[in-house]
CSV table of C-alpha atoms in Angstrom, one decimal:
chain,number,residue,atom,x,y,z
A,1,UNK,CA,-24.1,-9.0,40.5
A,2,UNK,CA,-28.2,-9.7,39.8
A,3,UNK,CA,-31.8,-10.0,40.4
A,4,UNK,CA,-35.0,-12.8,41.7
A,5,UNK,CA,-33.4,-16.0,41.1
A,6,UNK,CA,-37.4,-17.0,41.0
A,7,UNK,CA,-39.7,-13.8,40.7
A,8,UNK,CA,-42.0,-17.2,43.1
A,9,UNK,CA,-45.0,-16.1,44.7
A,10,UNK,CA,-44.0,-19.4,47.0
A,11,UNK,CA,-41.1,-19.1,47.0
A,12,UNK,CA,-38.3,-16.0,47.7
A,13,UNK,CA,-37.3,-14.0,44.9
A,14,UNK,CA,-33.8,-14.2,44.4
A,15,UNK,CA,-31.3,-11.5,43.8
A,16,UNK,CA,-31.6,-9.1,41.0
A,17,UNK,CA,-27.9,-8.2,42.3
A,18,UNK,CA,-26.1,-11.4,40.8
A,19,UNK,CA,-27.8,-12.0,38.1
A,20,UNK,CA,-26.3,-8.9,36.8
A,21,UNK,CA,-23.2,-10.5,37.7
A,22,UNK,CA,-23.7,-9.1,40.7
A,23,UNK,CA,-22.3,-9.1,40.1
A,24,UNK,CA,-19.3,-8.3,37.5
A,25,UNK,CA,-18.8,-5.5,36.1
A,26,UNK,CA,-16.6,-3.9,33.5
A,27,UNK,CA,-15.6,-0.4,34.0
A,28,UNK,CA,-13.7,2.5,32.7
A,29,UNK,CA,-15.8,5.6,31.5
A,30,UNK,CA,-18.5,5.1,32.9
A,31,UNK,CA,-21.6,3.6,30.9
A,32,UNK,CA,-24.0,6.5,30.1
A,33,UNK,CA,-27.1,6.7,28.4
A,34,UNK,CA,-25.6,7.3,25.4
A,35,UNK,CA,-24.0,3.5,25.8
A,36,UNK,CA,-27.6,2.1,25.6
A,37,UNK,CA,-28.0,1.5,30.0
A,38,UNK,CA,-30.6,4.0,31.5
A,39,UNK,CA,-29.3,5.9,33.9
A,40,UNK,CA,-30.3,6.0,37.4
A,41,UNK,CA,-29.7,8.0,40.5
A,42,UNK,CA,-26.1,6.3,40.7
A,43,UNK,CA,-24.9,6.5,37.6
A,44,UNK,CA,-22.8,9.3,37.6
A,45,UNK,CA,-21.5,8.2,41.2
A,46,UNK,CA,-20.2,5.6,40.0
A,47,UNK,CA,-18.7,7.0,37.4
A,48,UNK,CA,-17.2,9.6,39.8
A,49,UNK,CA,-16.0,6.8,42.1
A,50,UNK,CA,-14.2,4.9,39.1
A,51,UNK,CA,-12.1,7.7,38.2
A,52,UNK,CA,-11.6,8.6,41.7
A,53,UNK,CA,-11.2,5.7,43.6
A,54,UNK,CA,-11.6,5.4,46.6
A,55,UNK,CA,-14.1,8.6,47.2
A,56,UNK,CA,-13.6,10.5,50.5
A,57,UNK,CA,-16.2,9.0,52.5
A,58,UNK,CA,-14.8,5.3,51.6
A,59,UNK,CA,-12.7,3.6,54.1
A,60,UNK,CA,-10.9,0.8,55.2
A,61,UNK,CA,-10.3,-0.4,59.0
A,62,UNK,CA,-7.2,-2.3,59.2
A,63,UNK,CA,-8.8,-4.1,62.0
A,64,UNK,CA,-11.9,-6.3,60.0
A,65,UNK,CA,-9.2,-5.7,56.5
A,66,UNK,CA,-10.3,-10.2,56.8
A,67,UNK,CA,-13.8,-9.9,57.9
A,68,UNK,CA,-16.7,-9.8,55.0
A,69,UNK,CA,-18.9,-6.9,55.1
A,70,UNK,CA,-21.9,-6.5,53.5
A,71,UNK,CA,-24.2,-2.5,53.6
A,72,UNK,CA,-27.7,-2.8,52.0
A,73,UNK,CA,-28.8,0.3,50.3
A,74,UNK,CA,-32.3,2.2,50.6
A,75,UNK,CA,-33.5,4.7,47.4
A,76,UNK,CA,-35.1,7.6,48.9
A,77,UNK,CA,-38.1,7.3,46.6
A,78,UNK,CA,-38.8,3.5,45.8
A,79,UNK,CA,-39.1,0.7,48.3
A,80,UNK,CA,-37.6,-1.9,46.0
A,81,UNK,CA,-34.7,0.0,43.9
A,82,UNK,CA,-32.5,-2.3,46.3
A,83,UNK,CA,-28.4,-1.5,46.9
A,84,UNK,CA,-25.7,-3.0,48.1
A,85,UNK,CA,-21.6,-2.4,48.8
A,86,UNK,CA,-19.8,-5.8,49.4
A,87,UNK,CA,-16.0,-5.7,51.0
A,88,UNK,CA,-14.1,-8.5,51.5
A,89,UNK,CA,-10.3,-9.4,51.4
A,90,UNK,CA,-9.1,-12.4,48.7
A,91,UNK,CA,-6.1,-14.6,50.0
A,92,UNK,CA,-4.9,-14.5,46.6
A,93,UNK,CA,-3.0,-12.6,43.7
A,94,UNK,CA,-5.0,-9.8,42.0
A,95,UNK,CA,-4.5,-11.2,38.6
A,96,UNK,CA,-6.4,-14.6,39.7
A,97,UNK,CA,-9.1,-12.4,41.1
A,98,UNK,CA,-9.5,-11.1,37.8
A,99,UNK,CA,-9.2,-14.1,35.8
A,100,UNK,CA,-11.7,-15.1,37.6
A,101,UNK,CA,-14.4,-12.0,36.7
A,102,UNK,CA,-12.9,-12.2,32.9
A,103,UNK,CA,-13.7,-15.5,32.6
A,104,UNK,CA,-17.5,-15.4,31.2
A,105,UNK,CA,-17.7,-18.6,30.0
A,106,UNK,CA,-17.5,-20.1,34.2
A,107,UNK,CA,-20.2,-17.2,35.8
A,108,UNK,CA,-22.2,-20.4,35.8
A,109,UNK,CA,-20.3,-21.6,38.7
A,110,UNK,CA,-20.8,-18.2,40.6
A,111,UNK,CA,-24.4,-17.2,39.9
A,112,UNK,CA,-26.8,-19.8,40.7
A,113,UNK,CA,-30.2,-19.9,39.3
A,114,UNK,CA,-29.4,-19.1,35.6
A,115,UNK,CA,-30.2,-21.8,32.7
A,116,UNK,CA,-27.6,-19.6,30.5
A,117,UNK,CA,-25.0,-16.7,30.8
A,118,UNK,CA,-23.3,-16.4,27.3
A,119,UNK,CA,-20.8,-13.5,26.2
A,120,UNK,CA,-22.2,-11.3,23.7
A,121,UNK,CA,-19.5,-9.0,22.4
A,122,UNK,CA,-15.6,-8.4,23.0
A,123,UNK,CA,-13.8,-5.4,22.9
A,124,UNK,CA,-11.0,-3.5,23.4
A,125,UNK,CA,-12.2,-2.0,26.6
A,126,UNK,CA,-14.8,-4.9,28.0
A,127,UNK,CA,-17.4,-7.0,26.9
A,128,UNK,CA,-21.1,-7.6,27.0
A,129,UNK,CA,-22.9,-10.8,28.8
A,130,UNK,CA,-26.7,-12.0,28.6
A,131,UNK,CA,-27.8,-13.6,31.0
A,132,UNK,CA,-31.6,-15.5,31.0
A,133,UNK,CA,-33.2,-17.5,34.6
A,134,UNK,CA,-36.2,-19.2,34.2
A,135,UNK,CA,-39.2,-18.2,36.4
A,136,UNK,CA,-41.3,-21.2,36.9
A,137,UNK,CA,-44.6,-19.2,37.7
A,138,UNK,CA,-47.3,-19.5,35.2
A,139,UNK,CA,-47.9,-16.6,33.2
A,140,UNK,CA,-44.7,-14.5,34.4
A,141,UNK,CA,-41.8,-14.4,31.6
A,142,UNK,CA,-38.7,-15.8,32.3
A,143,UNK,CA,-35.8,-13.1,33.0
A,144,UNK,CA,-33.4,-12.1,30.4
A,145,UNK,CA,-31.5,-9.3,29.9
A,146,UNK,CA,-27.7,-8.3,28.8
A,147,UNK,CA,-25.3,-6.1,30.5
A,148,UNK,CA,-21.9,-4.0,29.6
A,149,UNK,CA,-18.5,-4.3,30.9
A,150,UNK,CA,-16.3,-1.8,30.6
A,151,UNK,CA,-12.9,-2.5,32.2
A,152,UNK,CA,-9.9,-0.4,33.2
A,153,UNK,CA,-6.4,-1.2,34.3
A,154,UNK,CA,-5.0,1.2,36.3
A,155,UNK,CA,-1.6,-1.2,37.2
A,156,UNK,CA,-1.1,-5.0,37.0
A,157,UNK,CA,-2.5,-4.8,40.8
A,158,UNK,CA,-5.7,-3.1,40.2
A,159,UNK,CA,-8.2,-2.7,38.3
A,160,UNK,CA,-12.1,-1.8,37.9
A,161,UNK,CA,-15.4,-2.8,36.3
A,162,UNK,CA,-18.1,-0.7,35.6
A,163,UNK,CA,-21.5,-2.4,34.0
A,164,UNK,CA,-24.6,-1.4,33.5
A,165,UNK,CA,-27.6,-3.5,32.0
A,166,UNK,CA,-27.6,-2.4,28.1
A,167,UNK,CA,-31.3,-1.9,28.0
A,168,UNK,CA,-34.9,-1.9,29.5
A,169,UNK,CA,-36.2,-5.6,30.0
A,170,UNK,CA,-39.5,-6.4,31.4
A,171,UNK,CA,-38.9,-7.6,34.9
A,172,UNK,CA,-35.3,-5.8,35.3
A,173,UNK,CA,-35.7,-2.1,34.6
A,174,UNK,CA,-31.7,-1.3,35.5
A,175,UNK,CA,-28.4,-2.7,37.0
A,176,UNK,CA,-26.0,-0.1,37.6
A,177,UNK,CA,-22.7,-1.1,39.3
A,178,UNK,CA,-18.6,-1.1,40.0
A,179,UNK,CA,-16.3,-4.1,41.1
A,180,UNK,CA,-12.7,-3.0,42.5
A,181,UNK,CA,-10.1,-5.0,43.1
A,182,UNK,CA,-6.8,-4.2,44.0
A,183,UNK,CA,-3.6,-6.0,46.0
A,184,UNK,CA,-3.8,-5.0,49.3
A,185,UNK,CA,-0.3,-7.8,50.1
A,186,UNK,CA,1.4,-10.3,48.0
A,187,UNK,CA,-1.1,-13.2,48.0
A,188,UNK,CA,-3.9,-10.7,49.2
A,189,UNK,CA,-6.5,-9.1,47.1
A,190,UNK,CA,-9.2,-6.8,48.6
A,191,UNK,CA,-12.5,-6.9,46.6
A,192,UNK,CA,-14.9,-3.8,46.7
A,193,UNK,CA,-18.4,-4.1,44.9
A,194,UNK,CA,-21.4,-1.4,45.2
A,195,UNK,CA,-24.4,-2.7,42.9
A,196,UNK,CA,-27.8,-1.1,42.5
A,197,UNK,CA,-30.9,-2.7,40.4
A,198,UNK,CA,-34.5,-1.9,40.5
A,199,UNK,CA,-36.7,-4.5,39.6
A,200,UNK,CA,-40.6,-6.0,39.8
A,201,UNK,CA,-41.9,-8.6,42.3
A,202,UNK,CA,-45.6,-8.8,41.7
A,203,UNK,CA,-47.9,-9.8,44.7
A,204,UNK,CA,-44.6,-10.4,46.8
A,205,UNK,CA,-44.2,-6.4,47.2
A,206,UNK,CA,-47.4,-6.6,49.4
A,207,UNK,CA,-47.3,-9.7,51.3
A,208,UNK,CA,-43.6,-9.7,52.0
A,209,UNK,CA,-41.4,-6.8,51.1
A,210,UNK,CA,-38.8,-7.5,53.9
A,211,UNK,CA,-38.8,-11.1,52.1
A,212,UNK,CA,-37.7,-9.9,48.7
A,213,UNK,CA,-34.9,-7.8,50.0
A,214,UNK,CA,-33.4,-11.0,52.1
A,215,UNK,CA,-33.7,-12.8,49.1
A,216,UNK,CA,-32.1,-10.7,47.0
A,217,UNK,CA,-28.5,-9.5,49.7
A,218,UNK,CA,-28.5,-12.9,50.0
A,219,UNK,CA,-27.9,-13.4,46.2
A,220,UNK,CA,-25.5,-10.8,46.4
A,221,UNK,CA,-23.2,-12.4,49.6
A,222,UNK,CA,-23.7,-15.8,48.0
A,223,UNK,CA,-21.9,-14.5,44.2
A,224,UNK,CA,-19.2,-12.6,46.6
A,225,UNK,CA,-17.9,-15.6,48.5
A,226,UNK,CA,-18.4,-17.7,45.4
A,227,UNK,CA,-15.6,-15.6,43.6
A,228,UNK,CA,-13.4,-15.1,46.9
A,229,UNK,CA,-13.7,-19.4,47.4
A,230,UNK,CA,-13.2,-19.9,43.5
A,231,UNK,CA,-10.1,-17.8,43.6
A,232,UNK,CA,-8.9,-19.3,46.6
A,233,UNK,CA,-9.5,-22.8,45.9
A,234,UNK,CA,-9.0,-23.6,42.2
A,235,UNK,CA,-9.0,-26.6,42.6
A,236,UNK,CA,-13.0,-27.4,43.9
A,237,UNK,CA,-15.6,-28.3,41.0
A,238,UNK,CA,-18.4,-26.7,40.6
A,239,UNK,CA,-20.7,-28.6,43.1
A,240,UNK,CA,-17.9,-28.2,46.0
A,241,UNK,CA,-18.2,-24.7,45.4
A,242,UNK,CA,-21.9,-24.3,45.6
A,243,UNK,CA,-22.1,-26.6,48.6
A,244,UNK,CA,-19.2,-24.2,50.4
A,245,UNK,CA,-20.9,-20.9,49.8
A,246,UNK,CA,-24.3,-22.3,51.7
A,247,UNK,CA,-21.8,-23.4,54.7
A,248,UNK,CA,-20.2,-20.1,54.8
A,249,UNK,CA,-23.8,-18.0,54.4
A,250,UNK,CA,-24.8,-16.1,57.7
A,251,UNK,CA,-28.1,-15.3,58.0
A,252,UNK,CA,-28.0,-13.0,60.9
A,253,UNK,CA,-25.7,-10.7,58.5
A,254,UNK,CA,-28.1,-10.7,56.1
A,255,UNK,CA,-31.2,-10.0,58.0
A,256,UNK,CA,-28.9,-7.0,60.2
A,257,UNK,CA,-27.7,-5.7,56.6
A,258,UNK,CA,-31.8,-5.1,55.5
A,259,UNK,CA,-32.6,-4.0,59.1
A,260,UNK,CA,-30.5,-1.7,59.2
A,261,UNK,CA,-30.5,-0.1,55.4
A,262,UNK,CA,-29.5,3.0,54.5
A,263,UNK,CA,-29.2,5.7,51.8
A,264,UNK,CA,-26.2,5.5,49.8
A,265,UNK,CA,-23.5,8.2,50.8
A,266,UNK,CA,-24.2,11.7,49.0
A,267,UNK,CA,-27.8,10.1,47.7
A,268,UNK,CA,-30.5,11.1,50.6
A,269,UNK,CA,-32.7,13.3,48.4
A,270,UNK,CA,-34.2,14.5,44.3
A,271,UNK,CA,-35.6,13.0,41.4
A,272,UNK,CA,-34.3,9.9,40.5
A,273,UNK,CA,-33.7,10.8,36.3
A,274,UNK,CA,-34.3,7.1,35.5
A,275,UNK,CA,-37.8,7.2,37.3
């Protein structure tokens, strides 16, 4: 999770997907209205998908089961309600994966751009985060919002998180997403994430709406490595980190991912109740 590192007029807007911890996510029931996040066009997908994983249409080929693979999502009515489904296998244990997304107090080291990501509440089934990023443009507030974890163990090898931002803030108007992980071979995790957040760019939705969806899928692939490279290499600080996820960033898979955008399975058409 995650949105505009800098809603910059100068600069790109980074990705509304992290900062809602891209990317991380708590999930059991899903979160519905009733749980303070609006609810979107995917909401009750998700939901679906968390009881039901993996859906029918989800696969996996054996044959890129290594490879990272990122899908950018299109909403059939609004040009900037972005998407995106990360896959990528983890050459690690499950459990470190998840100590990893559990661990609130370190999203610091895996979402670049904020000035402070504190948790806000603990409970039996998750746990709430709030997350604020300056935006150094005069007269535009700074982004802050808090999301929802809810979290579900299905077996010491898997389990899920569903989040959803808790309310509407200015500049983020929702965050709705899941994170599975699940053991795929000893020492071998395979991460699944599908995130969707709609947000405001100003001026930059005119002079360069390809721009602001670069920016933000390349938020979201920059969170993803940073948990599969924290998990795999414990032992890197936090500035070996952040210098490892630019070497390992591929533009060309960024740029073919927004290119080539698509609707979400089972979304292509109707009112968007969150609209």
């Amino acid at each position: 999770m995650a949105y505009a590192s800098h809603l910059n007029w100068h600069s790109s807007v980074r990705g509304l997907a992290l900062a809602t911890a891209f990317l991380f996510p708590g999930s059991a029931p899903a979160l519905p209205p009733a749980n303070g996040g609006p609810e979107t066009l995917y909401t009750r997908l998700l939901e679906s998908f968390e009881q039901h994983w993996p859906p029918a249409w989800f696969s996996y080929d054996e044959a890129t089961e290594g490879v990272f693979r990122l899908t950018c999502h299109r909403h059939p009515e609004r040009p900037f309600f972005m998407g995106a489904s990360v896959t990528q296998t983890i050459n690690d244990s499950p459990d470190k994966v998840i100590a990893i997304l559990d661990n609130v107090e370190k999203y610091g080291e895996l979402f670049a751009g904020f000035e402070e990501i504190k948790r806000t509440e603990t409970t039996p089934t998750g746990f709430s985060v709030f997350w604020h990023r300056p935006i150094p443009v005069p007269f535009v507030p700074d982004l802050r919002y808090e999301t929802t974890y809810l979290n579900k163990s299905y077996s010491p090898d898997k389990k899920t998180y569903r989040y959803q931002m808790k309310k509407h803030i200015d500049l983020l108007k929702s965050v709705d997403g899941l994170i599975v992980v699940e053991a795929v071979a000893p020492k071998k995790t395979r991460f699944t994430q599908i995130i969707f957040w709609d947000g405001k760019y100003g001026p930059k939705e005119t002079f360069s709406p390809t721009g602001i969806w670069k920016d933000n899928m390349r938020d979201v692939y920059h969170s993803n490595y940073a948990i599969k490279l924290r998990a795999e290499n414990p032992g890197w600080d936090a500035d070996k980190l952040k210098a490892e996820v630019q070497k390992v960033t591929n533009e060309k898979t960024i740029e073919a991912c927004v290119e080539a955008r698509k609707f979400f399975p089972g979304v292509t058409e109707g009112k968007d109740p969150g609209k």
